[in-house]
Coordinates of C-alpha atoms in Angstrom, one line a residue:
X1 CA 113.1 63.6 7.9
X2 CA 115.0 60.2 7.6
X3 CA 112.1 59.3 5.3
X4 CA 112.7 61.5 2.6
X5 CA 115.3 58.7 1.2
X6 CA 112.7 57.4 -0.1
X7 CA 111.1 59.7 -2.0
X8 CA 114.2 60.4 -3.4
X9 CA 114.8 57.2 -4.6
X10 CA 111.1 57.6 -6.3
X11 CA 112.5 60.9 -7.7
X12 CA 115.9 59.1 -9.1
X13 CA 113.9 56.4 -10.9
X14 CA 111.0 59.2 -12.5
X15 CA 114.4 61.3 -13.9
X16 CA 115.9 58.2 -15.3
X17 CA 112.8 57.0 -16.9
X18 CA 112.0 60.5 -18.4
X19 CA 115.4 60.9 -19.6
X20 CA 115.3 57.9 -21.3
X21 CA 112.2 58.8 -22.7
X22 CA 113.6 61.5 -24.4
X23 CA 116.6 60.5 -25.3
X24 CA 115.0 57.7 -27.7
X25 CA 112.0 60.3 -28.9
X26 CA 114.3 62.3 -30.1
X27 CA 117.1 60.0 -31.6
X28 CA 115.2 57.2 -32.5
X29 CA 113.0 56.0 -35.3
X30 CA 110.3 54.1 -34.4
X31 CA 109.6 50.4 -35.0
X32 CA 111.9 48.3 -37.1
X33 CA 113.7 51.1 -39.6
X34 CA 115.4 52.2 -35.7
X35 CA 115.7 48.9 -33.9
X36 CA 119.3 48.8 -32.5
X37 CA 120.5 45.4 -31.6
X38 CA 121.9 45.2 -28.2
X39 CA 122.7 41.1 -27.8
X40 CA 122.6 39.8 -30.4
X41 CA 118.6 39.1 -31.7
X42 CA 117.8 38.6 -28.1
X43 CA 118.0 42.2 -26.7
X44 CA 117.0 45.5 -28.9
X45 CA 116.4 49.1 -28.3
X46 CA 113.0 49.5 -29.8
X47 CA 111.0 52.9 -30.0
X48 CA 107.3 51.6 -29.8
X49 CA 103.9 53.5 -27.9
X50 CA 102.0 51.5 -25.3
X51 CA 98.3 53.6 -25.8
X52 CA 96.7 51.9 -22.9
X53 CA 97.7 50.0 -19.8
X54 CA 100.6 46.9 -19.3
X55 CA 100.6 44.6 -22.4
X56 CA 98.2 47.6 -24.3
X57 CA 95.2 46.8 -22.9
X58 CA 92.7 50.0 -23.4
X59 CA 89.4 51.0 -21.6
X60 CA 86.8 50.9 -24.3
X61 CA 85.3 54.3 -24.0
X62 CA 86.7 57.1 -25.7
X63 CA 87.1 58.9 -22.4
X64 CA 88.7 55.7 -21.1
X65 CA 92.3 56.4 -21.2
X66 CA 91.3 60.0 -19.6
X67 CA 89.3 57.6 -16.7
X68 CA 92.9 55.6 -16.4
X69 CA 94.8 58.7 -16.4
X70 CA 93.0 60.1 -13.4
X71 CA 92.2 56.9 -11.6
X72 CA 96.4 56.5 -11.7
X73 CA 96.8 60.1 -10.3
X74 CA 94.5 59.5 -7.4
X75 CA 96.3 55.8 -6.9
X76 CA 99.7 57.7 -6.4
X77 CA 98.8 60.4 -3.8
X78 CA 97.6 57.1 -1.6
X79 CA 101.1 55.8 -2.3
X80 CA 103.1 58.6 -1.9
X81 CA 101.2 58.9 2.0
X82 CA 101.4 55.3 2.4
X83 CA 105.6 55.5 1.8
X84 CA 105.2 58.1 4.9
X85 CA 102.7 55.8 7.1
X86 CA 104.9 52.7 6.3
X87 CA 108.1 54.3 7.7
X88 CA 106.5 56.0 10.4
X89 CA 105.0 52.7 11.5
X90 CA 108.4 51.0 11.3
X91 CA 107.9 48.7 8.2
X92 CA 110.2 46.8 7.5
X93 CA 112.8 49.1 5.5
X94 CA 113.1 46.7 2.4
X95 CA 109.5 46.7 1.6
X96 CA 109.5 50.8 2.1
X97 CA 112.6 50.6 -0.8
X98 CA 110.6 48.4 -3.0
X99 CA 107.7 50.7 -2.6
X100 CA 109.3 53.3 -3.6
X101 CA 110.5 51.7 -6.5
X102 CA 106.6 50.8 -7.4
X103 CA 106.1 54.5 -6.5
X104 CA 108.9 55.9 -8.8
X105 CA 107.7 53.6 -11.8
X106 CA 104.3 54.4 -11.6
X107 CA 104.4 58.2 -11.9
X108 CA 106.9 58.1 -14.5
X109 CA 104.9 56.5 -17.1
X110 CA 102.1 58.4 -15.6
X111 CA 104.0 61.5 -16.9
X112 CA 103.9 59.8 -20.0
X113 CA 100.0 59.9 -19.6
X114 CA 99.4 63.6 -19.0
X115 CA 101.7 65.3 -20.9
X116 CA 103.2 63.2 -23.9
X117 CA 100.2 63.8 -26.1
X118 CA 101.1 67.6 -25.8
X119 CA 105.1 67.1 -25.8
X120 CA 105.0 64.5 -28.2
X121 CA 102.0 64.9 -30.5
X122 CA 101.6 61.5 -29.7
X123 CA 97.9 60.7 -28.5
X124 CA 95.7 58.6 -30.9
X125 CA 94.0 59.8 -33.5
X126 CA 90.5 60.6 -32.3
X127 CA 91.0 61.7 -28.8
X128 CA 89.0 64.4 -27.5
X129 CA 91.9 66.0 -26.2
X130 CA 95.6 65.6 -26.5
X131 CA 95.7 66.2 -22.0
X132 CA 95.6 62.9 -20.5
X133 CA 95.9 60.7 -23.8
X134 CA 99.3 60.7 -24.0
X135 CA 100.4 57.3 -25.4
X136 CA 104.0 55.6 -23.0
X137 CA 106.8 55.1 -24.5
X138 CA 108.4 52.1 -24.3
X139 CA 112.5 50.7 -25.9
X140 CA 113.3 47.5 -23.7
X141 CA 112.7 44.7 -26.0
X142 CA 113.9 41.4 -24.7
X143 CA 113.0 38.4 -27.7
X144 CA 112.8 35.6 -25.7
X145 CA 111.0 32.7 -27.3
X146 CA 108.6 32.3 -29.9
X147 CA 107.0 29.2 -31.2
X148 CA 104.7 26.3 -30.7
X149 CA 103.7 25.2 -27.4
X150 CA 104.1 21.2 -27.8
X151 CA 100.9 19.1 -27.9
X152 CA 101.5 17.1 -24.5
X153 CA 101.0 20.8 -22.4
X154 CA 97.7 21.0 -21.2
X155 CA 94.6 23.6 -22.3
X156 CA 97.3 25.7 -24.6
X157 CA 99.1 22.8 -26.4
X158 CA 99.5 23.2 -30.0
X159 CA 98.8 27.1 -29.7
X160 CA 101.5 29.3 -31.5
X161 CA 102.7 31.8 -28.6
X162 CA 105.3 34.6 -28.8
X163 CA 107.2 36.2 -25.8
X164 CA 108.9 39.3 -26.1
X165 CA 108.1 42.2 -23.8
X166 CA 108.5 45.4 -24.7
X167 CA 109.0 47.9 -21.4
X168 CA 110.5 51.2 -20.4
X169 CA 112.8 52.3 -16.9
X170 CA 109.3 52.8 -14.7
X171 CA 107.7 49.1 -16.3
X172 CA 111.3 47.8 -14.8
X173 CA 111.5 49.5 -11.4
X174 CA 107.5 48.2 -10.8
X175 CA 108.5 44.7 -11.7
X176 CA 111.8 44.5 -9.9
X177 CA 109.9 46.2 -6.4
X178 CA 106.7 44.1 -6.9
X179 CA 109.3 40.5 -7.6
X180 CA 111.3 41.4 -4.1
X181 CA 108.3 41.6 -2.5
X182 CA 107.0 38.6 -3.8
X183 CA 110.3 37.0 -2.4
X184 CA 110.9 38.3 0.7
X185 CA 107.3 38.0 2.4
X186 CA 108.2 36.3 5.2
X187 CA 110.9 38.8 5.8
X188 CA 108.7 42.2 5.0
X189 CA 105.5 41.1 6.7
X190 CA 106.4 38.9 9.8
X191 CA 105.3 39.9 13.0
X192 CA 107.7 42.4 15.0
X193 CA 108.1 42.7 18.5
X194 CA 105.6 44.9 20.3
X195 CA 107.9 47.2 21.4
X196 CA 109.1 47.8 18.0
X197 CA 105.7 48.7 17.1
X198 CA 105.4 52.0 18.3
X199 CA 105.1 54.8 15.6
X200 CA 108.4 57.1 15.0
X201 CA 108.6 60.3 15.7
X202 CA 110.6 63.3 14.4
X203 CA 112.2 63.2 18.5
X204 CA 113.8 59.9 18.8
X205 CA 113.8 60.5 22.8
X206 CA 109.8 60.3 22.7
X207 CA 110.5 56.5 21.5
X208 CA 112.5 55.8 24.3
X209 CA 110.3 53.5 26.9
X210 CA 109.9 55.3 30.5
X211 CA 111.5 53.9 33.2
X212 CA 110.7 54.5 36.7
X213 CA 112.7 54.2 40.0
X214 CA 110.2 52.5 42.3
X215 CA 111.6 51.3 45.2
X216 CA 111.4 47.3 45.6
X217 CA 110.5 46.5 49.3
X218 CA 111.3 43.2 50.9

């Protein structure tokens, strides 16, 4: 059962998120009147809802977010089996932590999904049911730059732009597992040794290679 560290670290990152969650629900105005000022005007606490997917994009149909909802429930029982193959294939154990990060972060603001529209009251006005329209709450907000791009940049130059992401515990524990990833590719996905490519099993003595004791005539 080695694996189950895994899921436990999935498990750790869903109970921070959600108590973070709650914690600003339930302390916290929303928007401006409770912004709390962290560093400065750089970093902020900030209760805002996220109604759709990353950045607030939304699926156009009314039953759209219930589409999203499910689609995301289906996508996490093939992760939460692939943690299992990946181990028992021997992956390389930092890609099995950062999917379990990605794991972790995904079902947490997929709680969001499900149940905050009943918990919360907060699914948009209009939905055909509060199940599965639950709107995520997000609090990180880092105000980075905003601005105009200068002339001399290419296609976007001239173009007033604004970057200040607004995220929550799960949104973080995705990024950080999807950027290690992105950085240690070489390292997660080069080839092993054949003999290290053998499946584990719950008996470690089954992963032992046979020997024999044939006798070597001259």
């Amino acid at each position: 059962m080695k694996y189950l560290k895994y899921y436990l670290l999935s498990l750790l990152v869903i109970l921070i998120d959600q108590v973070v969650k709650f914690v600003v629900h339930f302390n916290m105005e929303m928007g401006l009147p409770g912004e709390i000022h962290l560093i400065g005007d750089w970093a902020k606490l900030h209760y805002t809802l996220n109604p759709g997917m990353a950045f607030g994009v939304e699926l156009g149909s009314s039953y759209g977010k219930l589409i999203l909802s499910l689609f995301r429930m289906v996508a996490m029982v093939f992760i939460g089996y692939g943690l299992y193959y990946l181990w028992k294939n021997r992956a390389h154990p930092g890609f099995i932590w950062c999917v379990a990060l990605i794991l972790g972060g995904a079902i947490g603001n997929l709680i969001d999904s499900v149940f905050y529209g009943i918990w919360f009251d907060n699914a948009p006005y209009g939905s055909p049911t509060p199940w599965f329209h639950g709107q995520v709450v997000d609090m990180f907000y880092l105000d980075i730059w905003e601005g105009i791009i200068p002339h001399w940049v290419p296609i976007i130059g001239g173009t007033a732009m604004s970057l200040w992401p607004i995220f929550n515990v799960a949104d973080s524990a995705i990024f950080i597992g999807v950027l290690i990833i992105l950085f240690n590719q070489k390292r997660f996905f080069s080839s092993l040794p054949e003999k290290n490519n053998a499946p584990v099993t719950e008996n470690p003595e089954k992963n032992q290679p046979e020997t024999t004791n044939a006798k070597i005539e001259a």
